[in-house]
Amino acid sequence: MFEWSTAHGLDVQIRADLVDADCVRRYHEAGVKVNVWTVNTRRECSRLSNLGVDYMVTDYLSSESL
């Protein structure tokens, strides 16, 4: 997926538990934004925020619900 999406300049959506710092770094260096799904805990939200993901999909409407 990395080669194809970066070659076409397409942002990616990746299941949250498959994302690590190297993944985010590689996509960002290629100019691609990273969206992750589905983030439903504060711990996971913090982890992914610290990694620098661009977007997160959640089942909740507000961060207070996490």
Short mmCIF file of N, CA and C in Angstrom, two decimals:
data_model
loop_
_atom_site.label_atom_id
_atom_site.label_comp_id
_atom_site.label_asym_id
_atom_site.label_seq_id
_atom_site.Cartn_x
_atom_site.Cartn_y
_atom_site.Cartn_z
N MET A 1 0.82 -1.18 0.00
CA MET A 1 0.00 0.00 0.00
C MET A 1 0.88 1.26 0.00
N PHE A 2 2.01 1.24 0.67
CA PHE A 2 2.85 2.43 0.78
C PHE A 2 3.28 2.93 -0.60
N GLU A 3 3.85 2.05 -1.41
CA GLU A 3 4.35 2.45 -2.71
C GLU A 3 3.24 3.01 -3.59
N TRP A 4 2.10 2.33 -3.61
CA TRP A 4 1.00 2.75 -4.47
C TRP A 4 0.43 4.09 -4.02
N SER A 5 0.14 4.24 -2.74
CA SER A 5 -0.47 5.48 -2.26
C SER A 5 0.47 6.66 -2.39
N THR A 6 1.75 6.47 -2.11
CA THR A 6 2.68 7.60 -2.23
C THR A 6 2.94 7.95 -3.69
N ALA A 7 2.97 6.96 -4.55
CA ALA A 7 3.17 7.23 -5.98
C ALA A 7 2.02 8.05 -6.56
N HIS A 8 0.83 7.87 -6.01
CA HIS A 8 -0.34 8.58 -6.49
C HIS A 8 -0.70 9.79 -5.62
N GLY A 9 0.08 10.04 -4.59
CA GLY A 9 -0.16 11.18 -3.71
C GLY A 9 -1.47 11.10 -2.95
N LEU A 10 -1.88 9.88 -2.61
CA LEU A 10 -3.15 9.67 -1.92
C LEU A 10 -2.92 9.53 -0.42
N ASP A 11 -3.74 10.23 0.36
CA ASP A 11 -3.71 10.06 1.80
C ASP A 11 -4.20 8.65 2.13
N VAL A 12 -3.81 8.13 3.29
CA VAL A 12 -4.14 6.76 3.64
C VAL A 12 -5.01 6.68 4.89
N GLN A 13 -5.76 5.60 4.97
CA GLN A 13 -6.54 5.26 6.16
C GLN A 13 -6.06 3.90 6.62
N ILE A 14 -5.62 3.84 7.87
CA ILE A 14 -5.02 2.62 8.40
C ILE A 14 -5.66 2.29 9.74
N ARG A 15 -5.91 1.01 9.97
CA ARG A 15 -6.44 0.59 11.27
C ARG A 15 -5.46 1.01 12.36
N ALA A 16 -5.98 1.64 13.40
CA ALA A 16 -5.16 2.28 14.44
C ALA A 16 -4.11 1.35 15.04
N ASP A 17 -4.45 0.11 15.27
CA ASP A 17 -3.49 -0.78 15.93
C ASP A 17 -2.34 -1.21 15.02
N LEU A 18 -2.39 -0.84 13.75
CA LEU A 18 -1.31 -1.18 12.82
C LEU A 18 -0.32 -0.03 12.62
N VAL A 19 -0.58 1.11 13.26
CA VAL A 19 0.23 2.31 13.04
C VAL A 19 1.29 2.44 14.14
N ASP A 20 2.52 2.73 13.70
CA ASP A 20 3.59 3.03 14.64
C ASP A 20 4.33 4.27 14.15
N ALA A 21 5.33 4.71 14.90
CA ALA A 21 6.04 5.94 14.58
C ALA A 21 6.70 5.88 13.20
N ASP A 22 7.27 4.75 12.86
CA ASP A 22 7.94 4.61 11.56
C ASP A 22 6.94 4.74 10.42
N CYS A 23 5.78 4.17 10.59
CA CYS A 23 4.73 4.25 9.57
C CYS A 23 4.34 5.70 9.32
N VAL A 24 4.05 6.44 10.37
CA VAL A 24 3.65 7.85 10.24
C VAL A 24 4.79 8.66 9.63
N ARG A 25 5.98 8.44 10.09
CA ARG A 25 7.15 9.18 9.58
C ARG A 25 7.32 8.96 8.08
N ARG A 26 7.25 7.72 7.63
CA ARG A 26 7.44 7.40 6.20
C ARG A 26 6.38 8.07 5.33
N TYR A 27 5.12 7.98 5.75
CA TYR A 27 4.07 8.62 4.97
C TYR A 27 4.22 10.13 4.95
N HIS A 28 4.52 10.72 6.08
CA HIS A 28 4.67 12.17 6.14
C HIS A 28 5.85 12.64 5.29
N GLU A 29 6.95 11.91 5.31
CA GLU A 29 8.09 12.26 4.47
C GLU A 29 7.73 12.21 2.99
N ALA A 30 6.77 11.36 2.64
CA ALA A 30 6.32 11.24 1.25
C ALA A 30 5.21 12.24 0.93
N GLY A 31 4.83 13.07 1.91
CA GLY A 31 3.79 14.07 1.69
C GLY A 31 2.37 13.54 1.77
N VAL A 32 2.20 12.41 2.44
CA VAL A 32 0.90 11.76 2.55
C VAL A 32 0.38 11.90 3.98
N LYS A 33 -0.90 12.24 4.11
CA LYS A 33 -1.52 12.33 5.44
C LYS A 33 -2.00 10.95 5.88
N VAL A 34 -2.01 10.76 7.21
CA VAL A 34 -2.39 9.47 7.79
C VAL A 34 -3.66 9.63 8.62
N ASN A 35 -4.68 8.87 8.26
CA ASN A 35 -5.92 8.79 9.02
C ASN A 35 -5.96 7.41 9.67
N VAL A 36 -6.38 7.34 10.91
CA VAL A 36 -6.49 6.05 11.59
C VAL A 36 -7.92 5.82 12.07
N TRP A 37 -8.30 4.57 12.15
CA TRP A 37 -9.63 4.17 12.60
C TRP A 37 -9.52 2.92 13.45
N THR A 38 -10.32 2.62 14.25
CA THR A 38 -11.28 3.34 15.04
C THR A 38 -10.68 3.53 16.42
N VAL A 39 -10.60 4.77 16.87
CA VAL A 39 -9.93 5.14 18.11
C VAL A 39 -11.00 5.45 19.16
N ASN A 40 -11.13 4.57 20.15
CA ASN A 40 -12.21 4.71 21.13
C ASN A 40 -11.75 4.80 22.57
N THR A 41 -10.45 4.95 22.80
CA THR A 41 -9.97 5.12 24.17
C THR A 41 -9.04 6.32 24.25
N ARG A 42 -8.98 6.93 25.41
CA ARG A 42 -8.07 8.07 25.61
C ARG A 42 -6.62 7.64 25.41
N ARG A 43 -6.30 6.46 25.88
CA ARG A 43 -4.92 5.97 25.76
C ARG A 43 -4.51 5.86 24.30
N GLU A 44 -5.38 5.27 23.49
CA GLU A 44 -5.08 5.13 22.06
C GLU A 44 -5.05 6.49 21.37
N CYS A 45 -5.93 7.38 21.75
CA CYS A 45 -5.96 8.73 21.20
C CYS A 45 -4.64 9.45 21.52
N SER A 46 -4.17 9.34 22.72
CA SER A 46 -2.91 9.98 23.12
C SER A 46 -1.73 9.37 22.37
N ARG A 47 -1.70 8.05 22.28
CA ARG A 47 -0.61 7.37 21.57
C ARG A 47 -0.52 7.85 20.13
N LEU A 48 -1.66 7.89 19.46
CA LEU A 48 -1.68 8.27 18.05
C LEU A 48 -1.42 9.76 17.85
N SER A 49 -1.89 10.58 18.77
CA SER A 49 -1.59 12.02 18.72
C SER A 49 -0.09 12.23 18.84
N ASN A 50 0.54 11.52 19.75
CA ASN A 50 1.98 11.63 19.94
C ASN A 50 2.77 11.15 18.72
N LEU A 51 2.19 10.24 17.96
CA LEU A 51 2.84 9.77 16.73
C LEU A 51 2.69 10.78 15.60
N GLY A 52 1.72 11.68 15.72
CA GLY A 52 1.54 12.70 14.70
C GLY A 52 0.55 12.37 13.60
N VAL A 53 -0.35 11.42 13.86
CA VAL A 53 -1.34 11.13 12.82
C VAL A 53 -2.16 12.38 12.53
N ASP A 54 -2.68 12.47 11.32
CA ASP A 54 -3.39 13.67 10.90
C ASP A 54 -4.87 13.66 11.25
N TYR A 55 -5.48 12.50 11.23
CA TYR A 55 -6.91 12.37 11.51
C TYR A 55 -7.16 11.08 12.28
N MET A 56 -8.24 11.09 13.06
CA MET A 56 -8.67 9.89 13.77
C MET A 56 -10.18 9.73 13.62
N VAL A 57 -10.60 8.51 13.39
CA VAL A 57 -12.02 8.18 13.35
C VAL A 57 -12.36 7.52 14.68
N THR A 58 -13.50 7.93 15.24
CA THR A 58 -13.94 7.38 16.52
C THR A 58 -15.44 7.13 16.46
N ASP A 59 -15.94 6.37 17.39
CA ASP A 59 -17.38 6.13 17.50
C ASP A 59 -18.06 7.16 18.39
N TYR A 60 -17.28 8.11 18.94
CA TYR A 60 -17.82 9.09 19.87
C TYR A 60 -17.80 10.49 19.27
N LEU A 61 -18.74 11.32 19.67
CA LEU A 61 -18.85 12.67 19.14
C LEU A 61 -17.97 13.68 19.86
N SER A 62 -17.53 13.37 21.08
CA SER A 62 -16.69 14.31 21.82
C SER A 62 -15.59 13.55 22.54
N SER A 63 -14.50 14.25 22.81
CA SER A 63 -13.37 13.61 23.51
C SER A 63 -13.74 13.24 24.94
N GLU A 64 -14.75 13.89 25.52
CA GLU A 64 -15.18 13.56 26.87
C GLU A 64 -15.75 12.14 26.94
N SER A 65 -16.22 11.64 25.82
CA SER A 65 -16.81 10.30 25.79
C SER A 65 -15.75 9.19 25.76
N LEU A 66 -14.52 9.55 25.46
CA LEU A 66 -13.45 8.55 25.37
C LEU A 66 -13.08 8.04 26.74
#
